Amino acid sequence: MREIIFDTETTGLDKVADRVIEIGAVELINRFPSGRSFHVYINPQGRDIHPDAQRVHGISAADLKDKPPFPDIADEFAEFIEG
């Protein structure tokens, strides 16, 4: 059995306005790590990071200024989780 366990960090908690800024994922096969993983920081393209969110994850807008926007990593993430 294949499972993907993933975690995200966001700019805040508004499901419409806020953006994902980090994705981390680990592939499990029969509940054991397969050795495959995925990790990326994502530029929120001008969306401010809410101070409460930043206190939780410690990621600032300055940390993300040179990171790719979501459309640039979407295919790679979809390929990782495919199946």
XYZ file of N, CA, C and O in Angstrom:
332
model
N 0.848 -1.175 0.000
C 0.000 0.000 0.000
C 0.895 1.240 0.000
O 1.825 1.350 0.772
N 0.578 2.179 -0.867
C 1.328 3.428 -0.976
C 0.525 4.546 -0.326
O -0.676 4.697 -0.577
N 1.209 5.322 0.510
C 0.596 6.490 1.138
C 1.542 7.672 0.981
O 2.758 7.489 0.962
N 0.962 8.855 0.882
C 1.741 10.091 0.883
C 1.288 10.891 2.096
O 0.108 11.214 2.238
N 2.232 11.183 2.967
C 1.961 12.009 4.136
C 2.534 13.388 3.830
O 3.705 13.507 3.470
N 1.690 14.412 3.914
C 2.226 15.742 3.611
C 1.769 16.780 4.614
O 0.792 16.602 5.334
N 2.526 17.856 4.650
C 2.272 18.973 5.542
C 2.449 20.256 4.738
O 3.283 20.307 3.830
N 1.641 21.235 5.053
C 1.766 22.536 4.385
C 1.871 23.642 5.416
O 1.426 23.499 6.550
N 2.446 24.727 5.004
C 2.418 25.973 5.762
C 1.800 27.013 4.848
O 1.928 26.926 3.615
N 1.110 27.976 5.443
C 0.382 28.972 4.657
C 0.652 30.382 5.160
O 1.235 30.581 6.222
N 0.166 31.350 4.375
C 0.292 32.750 4.772
C -0.703 33.124 5.858
O -0.598 34.196 6.453
N -1.684 32.266 6.120
C -2.715 32.533 7.128
C -3.794 31.478 7.047
O -3.591 30.419 6.447
N -4.953 31.771 7.635
C -6.018 30.774 7.715
C -7.242 31.064 6.847
O -8.216 30.323 6.904
N -7.196 32.110 6.046
C -8.320 32.429 5.172
C -8.284 31.501 3.958
O -7.369 31.577 3.135
N -9.279 30.620 3.830
C -9.265 29.606 2.767
C -9.360 30.188 1.361
O -9.021 29.519 0.391
N -9.787 31.418 1.233
C -9.888 32.046 -0.081
C -8.659 32.911 -0.386
O -8.063 32.802 -1.453
N -8.266 33.746 0.556
C -7.227 34.734 0.287
C -5.807 34.247 0.550
O -4.874 34.724 -0.089
N -5.620 33.342 1.491
C -4.263 32.942 1.852
C -3.702 31.896 0.906
O -4.435 31.259 0.152
N -2.380 31.744 0.933
C -1.666 30.892 -0.015
C -0.771 29.894 0.719
O -0.245 30.175 1.789
N -0.549 28.756 0.076
C 0.414 27.776 0.563
C 1.813 28.321 0.282
O 2.090 28.795 -0.825
N 2.690 28.248 1.294
C 4.056 28.740 1.117
C 5.107 27.647 1.318
O 6.291 27.877 1.048
N 4.684 26.480 1.791
C 5.617 25.359 1.946
C 4.834 24.052 1.844
O 3.747 23.926 2.398
N 5.415 23.097 1.118
C 4.861 21.743 1.043
C 5.994 20.778 1.349
O 7.082 20.879 0.770
N 5.731 19.857 2.256
C 6.656 18.766 2.528
C 5.873 17.468 2.453
O 4.751 17.395 2.952
N 6.433 16.450 1.818
C 5.729 15.180 1.670
C 6.710 14.021 1.732
O 7.854 14.130 1.278
N 6.239 12.917 2.299
C 7.026 11.687 2.403
C 6.181 10.536 1.873
O 5.004 10.420 2.218
N 6.781 9.703 1.055
C 6.094 8.526 0.536
C 6.336 7.348 1.480
O 7.475 7.087 1.893
N 5.242 6.654 1.816
C 5.322 5.429 2.602
C 4.857 4.256 1.747
O 3.887 4.373 1.004
N 5.541 3.144 1.863
C 5.122 1.889 1.236
C 4.923 0.893 2.377
O 5.859 0.637 3.143
N 3.703 0.380 2.474
C 3.364 -0.516 3.582
C 3.741 0.084 4.936
O 4.280 -0.576 5.805
N 3.478 1.375 5.045
C 3.660 2.161 6.268
C 5.111 2.428 6.659
O 5.388 2.880 7.764
N 6.043 2.192 5.751
C 7.451 2.480 6.001
C 7.951 3.475 4.955
O 7.584 3.366 3.778
N 8.803 4.420 5.359
C 9.338 5.387 4.391
C 10.055 4.681 3.243
O 10.854 3.769 3.459
N 9.739 5.108 2.034
C 10.341 4.518 0.839
C 11.671 5.173 0.483
O 12.398 4.669 -0.364
N 11.937 6.318 1.087
C 13.125 7.086 0.720
C 12.815 8.223 -0.232
O 13.661 9.071 -0.505
N 11.586 8.266 -0.751
C 11.182 9.362 -1.635
C 10.510 10.449 -0.820
O 9.652 10.165 0.019
N 10.885 11.682 -1.082
C 10.261 12.816 -0.404
C 10.202 14.005 -1.348
O 10.846 14.019 -2.393
N 9.426 14.977 -0.945
C 9.232 16.199 -1.732
C 9.218 17.358 -0.755
O 8.555 17.289 0.283
N 9.943 18.416 -1.059
C 9.909 19.616 -0.225
C 10.146 20.833 -1.103
O 11.033 20.845 -1.953
N 9.337 21.873 -0.872
C 9.514 23.112 -1.620
C 8.938 24.281 -0.827
O 7.934 24.138 -0.125
N 9.623 25.415 -0.906
C 9.075 26.688 -0.434
C 8.467 27.372 -1.646
O 8.980 27.248 -2.764
N 7.381 28.129 -1.432
C 6.627 28.719 -2.535
C 6.440 30.210 -2.304
O 6.035 30.643 -1.214
N 6.704 30.989 -3.334
C 6.505 32.433 -3.277
C 5.006 32.741 -3.352
O 4.344 32.347 -4.312
N 4.459 33.445 -2.346
C 3.018 33.736 -2.364
C 2.628 34.887 -3.280
O 1.483 35.326 -3.271
N 3.554 35.377 -4.063
C 3.305 36.403 -5.079
C 2.571 37.623 -4.537
O 1.506 37.996 -5.017
N 3.169 38.238 -3.536
C 2.642 39.491 -3.017
C 1.681 39.348 -1.856
O 1.326 40.343 -1.222
N 1.251 38.158 -1.553
C 0.353 37.954 -0.410
C 1.173 38.061 0.876
O 2.203 37.414 1.023
N 0.737 38.926 1.777
C 1.424 39.089 3.056
C 1.252 37.853 3.919
O 0.238 37.154 3.833
N 2.244 37.592 4.769
C 2.155 36.501 5.731
C 1.622 37.076 7.032
O 2.187 38.020 7.580
N 0.508 36.532 7.487
C -0.109 37.009 8.723
C 0.876 36.802 9.881
O 1.518 35.755 9.970
N 1.018 37.801 10.760
C 1.968 37.678 11.879
C 1.736 36.436 12.745
O 2.700 35.821 13.215
N 0.476 36.052 12.957
C 0.199 34.847 13.750
C 0.723 33.597 13.041
O 1.262 32.694 13.690
N 0.563 33.534 11.734
C 1.073 32.391 10.966
C 2.598 32.364 11.010
O 3.207 31.304 11.194
N 3.215 33.517 10.873
C 4.678 33.579 10.902
C 5.222 33.133 12.260
O 6.259 32.473 12.325
N 4.520 33.452 13.331
C 4.946 32.992 14.659
C 4.904 31.473 14.766
O 5.716 30.872 15.467
N 3.977 30.844 14.047
C 3.864 29.378 14.087
C 4.974 28.724 13.266
O 5.675 27.834 13.753
N 5.148 29.145 12.012
C 6.091 28.445 11.132
C 7.434 29.127 10.963
O 8.380 28.498 10.478
N 7.545 30.390 11.334
C 8.828 31.080 11.261
C 9.287 31.462 9.866
O 10.446 31.823 9.675
N 8.398 31.405 8.894
C 8.751 31.737 7.511
C 8.318 33.167 7.221
O 7.154 33.515 7.407
N 9.242 33.982 6.749
C 8.927 35.383 6.445
C 8.820 35.592 4.935
O 9.282 34.761 4.146
N 8.249 36.719 4.560
C 8.155 37.074 3.142
C 9.551 37.176 2.520
O 9.751 36.777 1.369
N 10.510 37.674 3.285
C 11.885 37.785 2.785
C 12.470 36.405 2.471
O 13.239 36.262 1.512
N 12.103 35.399 3.254
C 12.585 34.035 3.009
C 12.088 33.490 1.672
O 12.704 32.582 1.108
N 10.969 34.010 1.185
C 10.306 33.442 0.011
C 10.484 34.252 -1.264
O 10.032 33.825 -2.330
N 11.136 35.402 -1.179
C 11.186 36.300 -2.337
C 11.844 35.686 -3.570
O 11.477 36.018 -4.686
N 12.782 34.749 -3.391
C 13.441 34.137 -4.543
C 12.939 32.723 -4.835
O 13.513 32.007 -5.648
N 11.849 32.326 -4.190
C 11.289 30.982 -4.385
C 10.286 30.996 -5.539
O 9.721 32.025 -5.875
N 10.031 29.840 -6.142
C 9.109 29.795 -7.284
C 7.652 29.970 -6.848
O 7.286 29.576 -5.740
N 6.825 30.535 -7.716
C 5.385 30.587 -7.429
C 4.779 29.196 -7.624
O 5.375 28.315 -8.263
N 3.583 28.986 -7.079
C 2.952 27.668 -7.134
C 2.838 27.089 -8.542
O 3.131 25.898 -8.740
N 2.429 27.870 -9.548
C 2.320 27.270 -10.889
C 3.625 26.635 -11.382
O 3.591 25.679 -12.149
N 4.762 27.133 -10.900
C 6.049 26.595 -11.337
C 6.392 25.255 -10.684
O 7.263 24.532 -11.189
N 5.747 24.906 -9.581
C 6.043 23.643 -8.907
C 4.871 22.660 -8.966
O 5.006 21.506 -8.558
N 3.726 23.110 -9.440
C 2.506 22.294 -9.412
C 2.662 20.954 -10.138
O 2.250 19.915 -9.615
N 3.257 20.949 -11.316
C 3.422 19.703 -12.065
C 4.346 18.735 -11.334
O 4.085 17.530 -11.296
N 5.422 19.260 -10.760
C 6.366 18.411 -10.020
C 5.688 17.784 -8.800
O 5.876 16.597 -8.513
N 4.872 18.559 -8.093
C 4.157 18.020 -6.938
C 3.117 16.987 -7.379
O 3.011 15.907 -6.785
N 2.376 17.294 -8.427
C 1.373 16.353 -8.945
C 2.029 15.041 -9.376
O 1.488 13.957 -9.135
N 3.195 15.126 -9.971
C 3.924 13.917 -10.385
C 4.348 13.097 -9.154
O 4.255 11.875 -9.163
N 4.787 13.774 -8.098
C 5.196 13.067 -6.881
C 4.031 12.300 -6.262
O 4.191 11.168 -5.823
N 2.847 12.910 -6.230
C 1.706 12.267 -5.555
C 0.876 11.389 -6.483
O -0.035 10.710 -6.024
N 1.193 11.390 -7.773
C 0.402 10.624 -8.745
C 0.272 9.165 -8.344
O 1.220 8.545 -7.888
N -0.935 8.640 -8.535
C -1.177 7.231 -8.261
C -1.747 7.012 -6.895
O -2.009 5.967 -6.443
